[in-house]
Amino acid sequence: MQKKRLFIVSNRLPITIEQKENGFSSRPSSGGLVSAITGYFEKGGREVFSETFWAGVPGCTEKTWAIAMNSLAGSPYGYLPIFLNWKKYELYYNGFSNSVLWPLFHYFPSFVDYNSSYYDAWLDVNTIFADKLAPQLRKDDVVWIHDYHLLPLAGLLRKRVPTLTIGFFLHIPFPSYELFRLIPKTWQRSILSGMLGSDLIGFHTIDYATHFLASVEEVLQIEHDGQLIWWENRQVKADAFPIGIDFEKYNHAGEQPGVKTIREQYLGLKGTRKLIFSVDRLDYTKGVANRLKGYEQFLTSFPEYKEKVIFVLVIVPSRDVIIKYAERKKIIDEAVGNINSRLGTVVWQPIIYKYGHLSFEELMALYTACDLALITPLRDGMNLVSKEFVASRKDGRGALVLSEMAGAARELTEALLVNPNDIGEMAASIKTGLEMPEDIQHERLAEMQDRIRRYDVFVWAADFFRELTAVKEEQLEFEIKFLDAVTRVELLDAYAHAGRRMLLLDHDGTLVPFTKFPGAAVPTPEILETLRAIAENPLNEVYIVSGRDSRTLEKWFGGIPVGLIAEHGAKVRHRDGIWETTLIPPAEDWKTKMEKIMQGYVDKCPHTFIERKDFSIAWHYRNADLGDGAVRARELYDDLVRPANRLSLNVLDGHKVIEVRLKGINKGAAISRIIATANFDFVLCIGDDETDEDMFKRLATRPDAFTIKVGNEASFAKYNLHNPAMVQALLQTVSSYAPSPPSSGEEA
């Protein structure tokens, strides 16, 4: 298989340009994303793709970039810098990305600044990304987009280069629909439709994927089948891929001479006391204020630990130009000062606090010197610090207190999991961790290490690409089933050479789109004329096979020479004939009993209604709230099955309808009786829902039958068409099709 090119796209490029005395130099940027992807390519990922490019904002001027390019020789990537106006970047980054999306997606809705200029700039910047990238892309390239800054980019790229393979990964939580719906509807649709431009959408946990799918259902009114969504004639998948770390790097780091030296200094500072360690970026989502309260309560609830424990707290500067972040720093500074002044002594300071960056060696020394890592974010997409700590403890010692609100809690289940808002639980867990026997520490760490060793960052990236390839292959296989140009020619050729033809056509969802109210789904004059033209051909028999009642079908199609099959086969009217039925309804008034059950669901589920027919009764929920309607439909189906069985009735779960009908009625049985009346050598059968599957099954073994399912669902039909408009186009072609005259050697 020919290798493809990969384009990685993120907010920032993975390098930092620095000015030196004699010019500019570059170094790899810090951060989990850069480390993860770079590690993947260093461990063999580079062999998967023919070339790899990285697009993002460089963090310097275009002039500086041009000068610094010489220092990029030997880089594993080709770089595509996206240069932006500084003011627009501020509105996009500190505005919409970090003052709207970040707080909302982390469950801080009161922190959101609903400023429309932020949204406009965010969309403009994503459009700039798309415009810069599109000319560089080929139709079979792979694009991997990262994080919340670029949520609409996949959709924008899909419009410019439709055949791309696009993966998207969200590195923060996706909120529940109840939170997501707080932002303006236009923003909601832009975010979701943009994400659905991808072929595969990755999240850290299945919870986040579930929240996304629920929002897609509610906002875009699109149902999903498990983790699969059908969007703009493509199958899109949402799945969980918990990002890992370079386990071996952190597991062996404690043996490095530089780490050993610094660790000895920390151990000397610690002495015989216990050492607790926390490191976090400055962010209100990290729960540092609550963590300090938990530590304070630990000291007051268990005074025997005073002067016997040290808490090293490191806060890494981040986004402190945003007001909420600056406020958070002030809160932390004051809380640390209060605890140290109230609980400390001349010879003991409860908290050693640093606001600044740590080198890798300092970080590893603290990981491997501490007795307990205290990591309690209020909400975190994953939290790699917890995984780094676990991996670093090659000695099998140390305890981890971890927030259950971190994505990592799903994997690190042997940690002491706490609710970060429960100060008492946090204080008690600190004590439990410090007093945990060494054999239990070793046992718990071993379990967690084994898990994160197996699903490390390399497996994470490889797993994502493997799934992305599989999704794309499934799309291509699925597309083959759709009625393409070649199959269309075969169908028309078979039609032209047939001596006796049968056309079996469903109505709702096939000849006409579904409407809000059933009575509005009237066939258009154009479709009636098309059907008339086909039916007036003496070689053709045309039947409308519908769930509609006979009076409605007679009203709509009585003026053209077609046969009519009503209520899924309960009643039949042949061309120019009268309505016939051989069914004898049960003596009991079964419809009244079924209607009573259905009425309870009409009362419980707004915008649903009941339709009574001669041989069936139906509860429609096409106008109901998507989620509520689906739930109530399942409940009603279950409530109807038992009483229906006692009365020899069938319960049918159709397209936005639950219908109860007499047993023995189905479209398959009805068309079997009709087809048996003549030797047809061409059959065209088109339908859209579960009731039409009975026809497709009956025709499955006939080589002269072309069966077509309208929509994107799996079916017993041989082919699919996307929508009723395409059905109408096909029938118009059939109605006017004039085959080539037979050659002199053929019979006329």
XYZ file of C-alpha atoms in Angstrom:
748
model
C 0.000 0.000 0.000
C 1.318 3.436 -0.950
C 2.201 5.615 2.019
C 0.249 8.815 2.529
C 1.324 12.243 3.681
C 0.325 13.387 7.171
C -0.532 16.942 8.170
C -0.714 17.601 11.917
C -2.583 20.797 12.787
C -2.606 22.463 16.203
C -2.932 25.966 17.585
C 0.855 26.388 17.926
C 3.760 24.841 16.086
C 5.794 22.371 18.200
C 8.827 24.640 18.318
C 9.780 27.814 20.137
C 11.910 30.446 18.394
C 14.406 32.132 20.734
C 16.586 35.150 20.093
C 20.298 34.730 20.801
C 23.178 37.174 20.673
C 24.141 35.972 17.221
C 20.661 35.437 15.788
C 17.751 33.075 16.412
C 17.538 29.434 17.422
C 14.708 26.953 17.873
C 13.911 24.322 20.472
C 11.040 21.841 20.871
C 8.105 23.348 22.766
C 7.005 21.824 26.048
C 3.568 20.298 26.482
C 1.806 16.963 26.414
C 0.710 17.113 22.766
C 4.183 17.850 21.427
C 5.758 15.170 23.635
C 3.130 12.617 22.651
C 3.387 13.073 18.896
C 7.158 13.522 18.827
C 7.547 10.361 20.887
C 5.302 8.432 18.504
C 7.384 9.423 15.489
C 10.647 8.663 17.264
C 9.432 5.130 17.998
C 8.594 4.158 14.412
C 5.600 6.310 13.561
C 7.643 8.072 10.883
C 7.635 4.845 8.856
C 3.841 4.922 8.519
C 3.737 8.101 6.418
C 5.715 9.234 3.398
C 6.059 12.792 4.746
C 4.884 14.602 7.863
C 4.037 18.288 8.115
C 2.952 20.342 11.105
C 0.791 23.461 10.723
C 0.196 26.045 13.433
C 0.945 29.534 14.674
C 4.743 29.961 15.099
C 4.652 32.538 17.905
C 6.904 34.958 16.054
C 6.741 37.403 13.176
C 7.019 36.339 9.571
C 10.360 38.146 9.350
C 11.752 36.345 12.399
C 10.542 33.017 11.030
C 12.357 33.584 7.765
C 15.598 34.252 9.658
C 15.144 31.306 12.041
C 14.392 28.752 9.322
C 18.080 27.825 9.079
C 17.943 26.465 12.633
C 15.163 24.013 11.680
C 17.353 21.699 9.608
C 17.031 18.100 10.678
C 13.550 18.541 12.126
C 11.253 15.499 11.783
C 8.529 17.733 10.340
C 8.004 20.128 7.505
C 6.514 23.266 9.035
C 3.566 25.273 7.714
C 3.467 28.464 9.772
C 0.116 30.277 10.026
C 0.767 33.983 10.544
C -2.032 35.940 12.178
C -2.816 39.507 13.072
C -1.943 39.896 16.774
C -5.294 41.450 17.742
C -7.283 38.751 15.940
C -5.158 36.061 17.575
C -5.906 37.525 21.017
C -9.660 37.435 20.348
C -9.399 33.876 18.987
C -7.077 32.493 21.686
C -7.649 34.383 24.932
C -11.133 35.319 23.790
C -13.267 32.498 22.374
C -10.912 29.574 22.987
C -10.069 30.343 26.612
C -12.870 32.628 27.793
C -15.741 30.649 26.231
C -14.816 27.078 25.299
C -12.327 26.354 28.091
C -14.571 27.375 31.026
C -17.742 25.906 29.508
C -16.161 22.556 28.588
C -14.646 22.356 32.090
C -18.026 22.997 33.778
C -17.478 26.620 34.775
C -20.420 28.218 32.918
C -20.421 31.327 35.113
C -16.903 32.120 33.852
C -17.965 32.217 30.191
C -17.818 35.575 28.410
C -20.455 35.434 25.646
C -18.804 38.005 23.417
C -19.780 37.657 19.757
C -16.553 39.341 18.608
C -14.654 36.433 20.183
C -16.676 33.937 18.139
C -16.244 35.921 14.906
C -12.467 36.045 15.377
C -12.331 32.335 16.247
C -14.200 31.428 13.068
C -12.055 33.828 11.014
C -8.821 32.289 12.310
C -10.057 28.770 11.552
C -10.956 29.946 8.048
C -7.429 31.335 7.663
C -6.036 27.950 8.743
C -8.228 26.228 6.126
C -7.298 28.681 3.371
C -3.565 28.281 4.111
C -3.740 24.499 4.317
C -6.003 23.680 1.376
C -3.545 24.571 -1.419
C -0.935 22.301 0.195
C -3.236 19.268 0.421
C -3.738 16.402 -1.996
C -6.961 14.416 -2.174
C -5.568 11.336 -0.389
C -3.661 13.132 2.410
C -4.289 12.453 6.104
C -4.983 15.447 8.371
C -4.871 15.163 12.172
C -6.369 18.203 13.924
C -5.908 18.835 17.630
C -7.979 20.493 20.308
C -10.667 23.021 21.030
C -9.045 25.983 19.280
C -9.699 24.313 15.909
C -13.115 22.696 16.364
C -14.571 23.975 13.042
C -11.457 23.319 10.944
C -12.330 19.777 9.800
C -15.624 20.964 8.327
C -13.924 23.889 6.571
C -11.264 21.616 5.077
C -13.859 19.022 4.024
C -15.592 21.671 1.884
C -12.318 22.550 0.188
C -10.907 19.016 -0.261
C -13.801 16.524 0.161
C -11.774 13.311 -0.153
C -9.337 13.987 2.702
C -8.925 11.549 5.561
C -9.422 13.732 8.651
C -8.995 12.815 12.293
C -9.751 15.168 15.173
C -8.736 14.774 18.813
C -10.151 16.835 21.679
C -7.705 17.101 24.583
C -10.215 18.604 27.037
C -13.588 17.278 28.258
C -16.689 17.554 26.113
C -19.499 18.775 28.387
C -22.975 17.360 28.859
C -25.691 18.724 26.593
C -27.212 20.676 29.477
C -24.029 22.768 29.589
C -23.322 22.804 25.861
C -26.771 24.239 25.149
C -25.898 27.390 27.147
C -23.952 28.901 24.261
C -25.856 30.488 21.339
C -27.421 28.044 18.884
C -25.372 29.336 15.963
C -22.187 28.603 17.895
C -23.459 25.147 18.849
C -24.156 24.198 15.233
C -20.837 25.630 14.054
C -18.875 23.612 16.607
C -20.672 20.319 15.986
C -20.859 20.539 12.191
C -17.187 21.506 12.140
C -16.217 18.474 14.209
C -18.328 16.236 11.968
C -16.160 17.221 9.033
C -13.765 14.629 10.495
C -13.919 10.924 9.777
C -12.902 10.018 13.334
C -13.413 12.180 16.426
C -11.315 11.156 19.418
C -11.912 11.877 23.110
C -10.049 10.896 26.271
C -12.992 8.976 27.763
C -16.186 7.329 26.572
C -18.135 9.774 28.777
C -16.925 12.705 26.689
C -17.808 10.848 23.468
C -21.290 10.128 24.842
C -21.818 13.805 25.707
C -20.791 14.749 22.165
C -23.202 12.251 20.599
C -26.042 13.516 22.801
C -25.358 17.111 21.720
C -25.304 16.068 18.055
C -28.718 14.436 18.525
C -30.243 17.434 20.263
C -28.702 20.279 18.264
C -28.457 18.828 14.749
C -31.376 16.394 15.168
C -29.266 13.503 13.906
C -29.571 10.047 15.394
C -26.514 7.903 15.969
C -26.049 4.156 15.792
C -23.792 3.413 18.735
C -20.688 5.508 18.079
C -21.483 6.061 14.398
C -23.129 9.147 12.913
C -24.248 9.676 9.337
C -23.398 13.221 8.283
C -23.419 14.649 4.765
C -23.312 11.224 3.116
C -20.383 10.039 5.256
C -20.128 7.743 8.231
C -18.354 9.488 11.128
C -17.199 7.735 14.292
C -16.746 9.140 17.814
C -14.576 7.035 20.124
C -12.373 7.150 23.217
C -8.562 7.092 23.031
C -7.080 7.880 26.476
C -3.785 9.618 25.760
C -0.757 8.024 27.369
C 2.824 9.006 28.166
C 6.256 7.756 27.196
C 6.296 5.243 30.046
C 9.915 4.162 29.661
C 11.148 7.754 29.676
C 9.546 8.485 33.051
C 10.196 5.050 34.486
C 13.957 5.331 33.945
C 14.303 9.074 34.599
C 15.046 8.591 38.286
C 18.332 6.901 37.382
C 19.702 9.951 35.545
C 22.637 11.608 37.399
C 21.025 15.061 37.270
C 17.784 13.757 38.776
C 19.657 11.862 41.502
C 21.555 14.970 42.558
C 18.439 17.114 42.881
C 16.512 14.287 44.590
C 19.175 14.072 47.283
C 18.692 17.784 47.950
C 14.921 17.299 48.360
C 15.415 14.286 50.597
C 17.758 16.360 52.740
C 15.095 19.074 52.984
C 12.488 16.482 53.853
C 14.550 14.710 56.518
C 12.332 12.379 58.532
C 9.159 14.186 57.539
C 6.622 13.110 54.917
C 6.672 14.944 51.606
C 3.517 15.751 49.615
C 3.899 17.093 46.083
C 1.589 18.912 43.651
C 2.331 20.565 40.325
C -0.230 22.287 38.098
C -0.627 25.075 35.621
C -2.287 28.219 36.936
C -5.920 27.418 36.130
C -9.208 27.549 38.008
C -10.021 24.039 36.730
C -7.112 22.554 38.708
C -8.822 22.969 42.081
C -5.731 24.310 43.865
C -7.779 26.405 46.311
C -9.770 23.334 47.368
C -6.541 21.338 47.573
C -5.129 23.852 50.018
C -8.318 23.653 52.080
C -8.016 19.869 52.095
C -4.409 20.056 53.264
C -5.323 22.608 55.930
C -8.133 20.385 57.200
C -5.739 17.426 57.228
C -3.409 19.353 59.545
C -6.218 20.528 61.845
C -8.036 17.159 61.922
C -4.823 15.187 62.462
C -2.578 17.508 64.512
C -0.086 14.722 65.091
C 1.189 15.475 61.567
C 2.137 19.064 62.356
C 5.867 19.566 61.797
C 5.986 16.017 60.385
C 4.896 16.798 56.822
C 5.863 19.246 54.059
C 3.664 20.159 51.111
C 5.621 21.281 48.021
C 3.217 23.137 45.730
C 4.390 24.278 42.289
C 2.157 26.460 40.103
C 3.307 26.928 36.515
C 2.372 30.364 35.025
C -0.357 30.212 32.395
C -2.727 32.725 30.730
C -2.328 35.197 33.581
C -3.374 38.004 31.220
C -6.942 36.637 31.535
C -8.675 38.180 34.549
C -9.955 34.877 35.979
C -6.413 33.475 35.987
C -4.914 36.530 37.669
C -7.670 36.331 40.291
C -6.868 32.649 40.855
C -3.189 33.407 41.482
C -4.136 35.990 44.092
C -6.429 33.468 45.838
C -3.661 30.841 45.913
C -1.022 33.293 47.141
C -3.257 34.446 49.976
C -4.310 30.894 50.941
C -0.682 29.705 51.131
C 0.294 32.729 53.198
C -2.622 32.222 55.604
C -1.864 28.519 56.149
C 1.850 29.114 56.675
C 1.294 32.019 59.082
C -1.467 30.351 61.110
C -0.207 26.751 61.267
C 3.548 27.123 60.733
C 6.218 27.599 63.330
C 9.639 29.203 63.462
C 11.230 25.898 62.389
C 8.487 24.487 60.166
C 6.674 25.833 57.111
C 3.639 23.661 56.138
C 3.776 24.666 52.443
C 6.768 25.341 50.212
C 5.271 27.295 47.324
C 6.831 28.084 43.948
C 5.235 30.079 41.158
C 7.363 29.266 38.137
C 8.601 26.536 35.822
C 10.348 23.271 36.737
C 13.029 21.625 34.670
C 12.511 17.985 33.757
C 15.183 16.976 36.280
C 13.506 18.965 39.085
C 10.113 17.476 38.242
C 11.460 13.915 38.237
C 13.312 14.502 41.496
C 10.102 15.640 43.204
C 8.078 12.763 41.729
C 10.586 10.220 43.042
C 11.247 11.880 46.406
C 7.683 12.501 47.577
C 5.617 10.149 49.720
C 2.323 11.251 48.207
C 1.264 12.992 45.009
C -1.824 15.167 45.524
C -3.598 15.750 42.187
C -7.156 17.010 42.591
C -8.458 18.999 39.590
C -12.086 20.068 39.621
C -12.279 18.897 36.013
C -9.536 17.654 33.693
C -9.646 16.068 30.260
C -6.998 13.514 31.200
C -4.217 14.750 33.563
C -0.871 13.344 32.506
C 0.849 14.460 35.742
C -0.808 11.559 37.549
C 0.451 9.094 34.925
C 3.950 10.582 35.014
C 4.093 10.191 38.787
C 2.951 6.562 38.619
C 5.455 5.742 35.871
C 8.334 7.443 37.717
C 7.991 5.261 40.834
C 10.236 2.429 39.757
C 10.837 1.773 43.459
C 7.163 0.821 43.890
C 6.714 3.357 46.670
C 4.436 6.360 47.052
C 0.707 6.961 47.115
C -1.502 8.864 44.664
C -4.541 10.900 45.710
C -6.411 11.651 42.479
C -9.585 13.544 41.641
C -12.336 11.360 40.247
C -13.114 14.282 37.904
C -9.870 13.738 35.973
C -10.049 11.586 32.846
C -7.095 9.579 34.183
C -9.264 8.324 37.067
C -10.888 5.862 34.641
C -7.523 4.141 34.192
C -5.818 4.756 37.550
C -8.507 3.054 39.603
C -6.028 1.882 42.269
C -5.322 5.496 43.256
C -7.119 7.027 46.247
C -9.923 8.646 44.251
C -11.613 11.667 45.810
C -14.309 14.188 45.027
C -12.310 17.444 44.765
C -15.206 19.356 46.305
C -15.274 17.120 49.389
C -12.654 18.727 51.620
C -13.132 16.189 54.404
C -12.659 13.234 52.060
C -9.503 14.821 50.667
C -8.065 15.343 54.166
C -8.846 11.745 55.144
C -7.324 10.408 51.898
C -4.082 12.326 52.523
C -3.810 10.578 55.889
C -4.666 7.190 54.320
C -2.026 7.678 51.634
C 0.712 8.711 54.056
C -0.020 5.723 56.283
C -0.437 3.174 53.472
C 1.780 0.092 54.068
C 4.621 -0.308 51.586
C 3.348 -3.639 50.274
C -0.020 -2.026 49.421
C 1.758 0.910 47.782
C 3.760 -1.508 45.686
C 0.695 -3.550 44.736
C -1.346 -0.528 43.683
C 1.481 1.104 41.754
C 2.267 -2.153 39.955
C -1.337 -2.441 38.722
C -1.402 1.143 37.489
C 2.048 0.926 35.917
C 1.129 -2.193 34.014
C -1.928 -0.448 32.597
C -0.214 2.738 31.465
C 2.809 0.794 30.189
C 0.557 -1.198 27.851
C -1.414 1.814 26.582
C 1.390 4.350 26.310
C 1.590 7.340 24.011
C 2.842 5.244 21.103
C -0.052 2.824 21.348
C -2.414 5.810 21.688
C -1.283 7.386 18.428
C -1.077 4.059 16.578
C -4.538 3.108 17.861
C -5.982 6.398 16.610
C -4.446 6.029 13.145
C -5.518 2.389 12.936
C -9.117 3.335 13.760
C -9.006 6.284 11.359
C -7.890 3.976 8.545
C -10.624 1.465 9.414
C -13.316 4.159 9.410
C -12.178 5.436 6.028
C -12.141 1.914 4.590
C -15.660 1.320 5.917
C -16.788 4.545 4.269
C -15.392 3.374 0.934
C -16.986 -0.064 1.279
C -20.283 1.547 2.192
C -20.119 3.886 -0.788
C -19.776 0.907 -3.116
C -23.272 -0.167 -2.098
C -24.827 3.094 -3.207
C -26.325 3.088 -6.676
C -23.413 4.455 -8.668
C -23.217 5.375 -12.342
C -22.178 1.879 -13.444
C -25.015 0.154 -11.598
C -27.448 2.775 -12.868
C -26.509 1.870 -16.448
C -26.969 -1.835 -15.637
C -30.416 -1.128 -14.178
C -31.516 0.895 -17.206
C -30.139 -1.739 -19.574
C -32.043 -4.511 -17.741
C -35.183 -2.350 -17.852
C -34.781 -1.732 -21.587
C -34.436 -5.417 -22.465
C -37.154 -6.757 -20.163
C -40.406 -8.087 -21.609
C -42.483 -7.615 -18.441
C -41.637 -5.160 -15.700
C -42.811 -4.627 -12.115
C -42.118 -1.454 -10.098
C -42.877 -1.540 -6.360
C -42.578 1.863 -4.712
C -43.040 2.932 -1.112
C -44.445 6.426 -0.551
C -43.328 8.263 2.637
C -39.568 8.713 2.739
C -39.228 7.231 -0.762
C -41.298 9.166 -3.304
C -41.608 12.165 -0.983
C -39.618 13.309 2.068
C -41.084 12.935 5.549
C -43.100 15.909 6.739
C -44.006 17.215 10.169
C -47.586 16.052 9.715
C -48.480 12.933 7.656
C -51.234 14.727 5.729
C -48.677 17.153 4.291
C -46.655 14.455 2.488
C -48.634 14.871 -0.726
C -46.997 13.608 -3.940
C -45.950 16.499 -6.171
C -47.409 16.991 -9.654
C -43.966 16.143 -11.043
C -43.800 12.748 -9.334
C -47.396 11.953 -10.383
C -46.576 12.729 -14.006
C -43.439 10.598 -13.808
C -45.431 7.675 -12.390
C -48.129 8.136 -15.044
C -45.542 8.001 -17.819
C -44.053 4.774 -16.435
C -47.427 3.151 -15.735
C -48.861 3.894 -19.179
C -46.111 1.820 -20.781
C -47.899 -1.487 -21.623
C -44.871 -3.511 -20.461
C -45.012 -2.029 -16.960
C -46.969 -2.701 -13.778
C -46.568 -0.074 -11.037
C -47.707 -0.479 -7.415
C -47.517 2.034 -4.603
C -46.829 -0.089 -1.523
C -47.503 1.993 1.573
C -48.487 1.989 5.218
C -51.057 4.666 4.410
C -54.787 3.915 4.596
C -56.714 3.156 1.414
C -58.691 6.424 1.384
C -55.528 8.540 1.376
C -53.850 6.479 -1.353
C -56.999 6.602 -3.473
C -57.164 10.380 -3.070
C -53.531 10.887 -4.055
C -52.989 8.215 -6.744
C -56.500 7.343 -7.929
C -56.132 9.451 -11.064
C -53.178 7.507 -12.527
C -53.062 3.873 -13.720
C -51.151 2.314 -10.820
C -51.962 -0.411 -8.337
C -52.232 0.465 -4.657
C -51.298 -1.564 -1.577
C -52.496 0.053 1.661
C -51.668 -0.518 5.341
C -48.584 -2.628 4.587
C -50.582 -5.137 2.555
C -53.904 -5.340 4.399
C -55.775 -3.923 1.405
C -54.976 -4.098 -2.328
C -56.405 -2.297 -5.322
C -55.137 -3.480 -8.682
C -54.946 -1.035 -11.564
C -58.483 0.058 -12.522
C -59.847 -2.387 -9.943
C -61.590 -2.178 -6.579
C -60.175 -2.496 -3.073
C -59.881 -6.064 -1.811
C -59.057 -7.670 1.508
C -59.145 -11.245 2.750
C -58.430 -10.400 6.380
C -61.010 -10.972 9.083
C -60.405 -8.597 12.021
C -60.543 -10.063 15.557
C -63.911 -9.933 17.253
C -62.505 -7.839 20.124
C -62.170 -4.089 19.757
C -58.408 -4.366 19.757
C -57.740 -0.864 18.428
C -59.456 0.741 21.426
C -57.242 -1.257 23.783
C -54.069 -0.351 21.895
C -55.126 3.283 21.612
C -55.598 3.518 25.382
C -51.968 2.464 25.927
C -50.743 4.812 23.197
C -52.720 7.731 24.593
C -50.703 7.547 27.798
C -47.563 8.184 25.748
C -49.190 11.050 23.852
C -49.817 12.635 27.253
C -46.237 12.017 28.409
C -44.423 12.956 25.196
C -45.363 16.337 23.639
C -45.896 16.608 19.872
C -46.765 12.936 19.373
C -50.094 11.768 17.957
C -52.145 8.663 17.114
C -53.307 7.633 13.635
C -56.186 5.126 13.267
C -56.412 3.018 10.099
C -58.711 0.184 9.020
C -56.296 -2.585 9.982
C -53.767 -0.872 12.221
C -53.201 1.946 14.684
C -49.995 3.994 14.919
C -48.259 6.328 17.380
C -46.123 8.925 15.546
C -43.232 10.701 17.242
C -41.492 12.400 14.321
C -42.267 15.850 15.779
C -41.181 15.025 19.345
C -37.879 15.954 20.961
C -35.345 13.560 19.459
C -34.077 12.107 22.740
C -37.451 12.035 24.518
C -39.194 10.515 21.492
C -36.653 7.696 21.168
C -36.890 6.819 24.871
C -40.706 6.865 24.898
C -40.826 4.807 21.698
C -38.805 2.023 23.313
C -41.026 2.125 26.403
C -44.240 2.058 24.352
C -42.975 -0.821 22.220
C -42.292 -2.873 25.353
C -45.707 -1.984 26.819
C -47.522 -3.062 23.640
C -45.806 -6.377 22.917
C -47.521 -8.531 25.562
C -51.151 -7.407 25.017
C -50.582 -7.469 21.249
C -49.415 -11.089 21.337
C -52.545 -12.123 23.234
C -54.699 -10.567 20.483
C -52.710 -12.019 17.534
C -51.295 -8.624 16.648
C -47.849 -7.494 15.542
C -46.025 -4.460 16.946
C -43.910 -2.703 14.338
C -41.056 -0.320 15.166
C -40.972 1.846 12.035
C -39.436 5.173 11.070
C -40.525 7.521 13.885
C -43.640 5.420 14.392
C -44.784 2.509 16.567
C -47.586 0.653 14.794
C -49.830 -2.227 15.837
C -51.357 -4.308 13.052
C -52.976 -7.681 12.481
C -50.649 -10.668 12.198
C -49.964 -11.919 8.706
C -49.859 -8.422 7.229
C -46.599 -7.297 5.663
C -45.444 -5.823 2.396
C -43.436 -8.920 1.507
C -46.486 -11.193 1.542
C -48.504 -8.631 -0.415
C -46.011 -8.261 -3.283
C -45.452 -12.035 -3.458
C -49.085 -12.531 -4.408
C -48.867 -9.833 -7.085
C -45.575 -10.957 -8.621
C -46.951 -14.493 -8.900
C -49.651 -13.274 -11.335
C -47.243 -12.847 -14.282
C -43.757 -13.735 -15.519
C -41.915 -10.534 -14.697
C -38.273 -10.427 -15.812
C -37.471 -7.020 -14.278
C -38.407 -5.881 -10.779
C -37.530 -2.497 -9.275
C -38.398 -2.213 -5.582
C -37.641 0.976 -3.589
C -38.384 1.668 0.089
C -36.909 3.426 3.083
C -37.804 1.809 6.416
C -38.175 -1.417 8.370
C -41.530 -2.293 6.782
C -39.891 -2.357 3.350
C -37.321 -4.937 4.452
C -40.007 -7.614 4.036
C -40.118 -6.776 0.322
C -36.354 -6.763 0.011
C -36.131 -10.181 1.687
C -38.730 -11.679 -0.678
C -36.813 -10.389 -3.690
C -33.306 -11.158 -2.431
C -32.885 -14.350 -4.486
C -34.244 -12.957 -7.756
C -31.399 -12.058 -10.167
C -33.770 -9.813 -12.127
C -34.649 -7.671 -9.077
C -33.086 -4.297 -8.286
C -33.866 -3.490 -4.650
C -32.995 -0.033 -3.324
C -33.014 1.304 0.239
C -33.445 5.060 0.625
C -31.032 6.343 3.274
C -27.780 5.158 4.760
C -28.863 2.238 6.928
C -27.847 -1.390 6.471
C -30.487 -3.309 4.557
C -31.477 -6.475 2.714
C -31.683 -4.242 -0.365
C -28.885 -4.586 -2.871
C -28.311 -0.842 -3.217
C -28.914 2.471 -1.488
C -29.889 5.939 -2.625
C -29.345 8.924 -0.370
C -32.770 10.563 -0.420
C -36.188 10.861 -2.154
C -34.844 13.492 -4.563
C -32.459 10.864 -5.978
C -35.351 8.380 -6.257
C -37.350 10.944 -8.216
C -34.374 11.558 -10.518
C -33.988 7.817 -11.141
C -37.691 7.376 -11.921
C -37.642 10.361 -14.284
C -34.757 8.738 -16.144
C -36.669 5.441 -16.313
C -39.821 7.186 -17.569
C -37.981 8.821 -20.456
C -35.443 6.085 -21.134
C -35.168 5.229 -24.810
C -32.836 2.247 -25.331
C -30.765 1.856 -28.451
C -32.602 0.002 -31.218
C -31.649 -3.680 -31.588
C -28.937 -4.538 -34.087
C -29.831 -6.348 -37.301
C -28.970 -9.686 -35.735
C -31.357 -9.234 -32.800
C -35.084 -9.702 -32.607
C -37.062 -6.496 -32.736
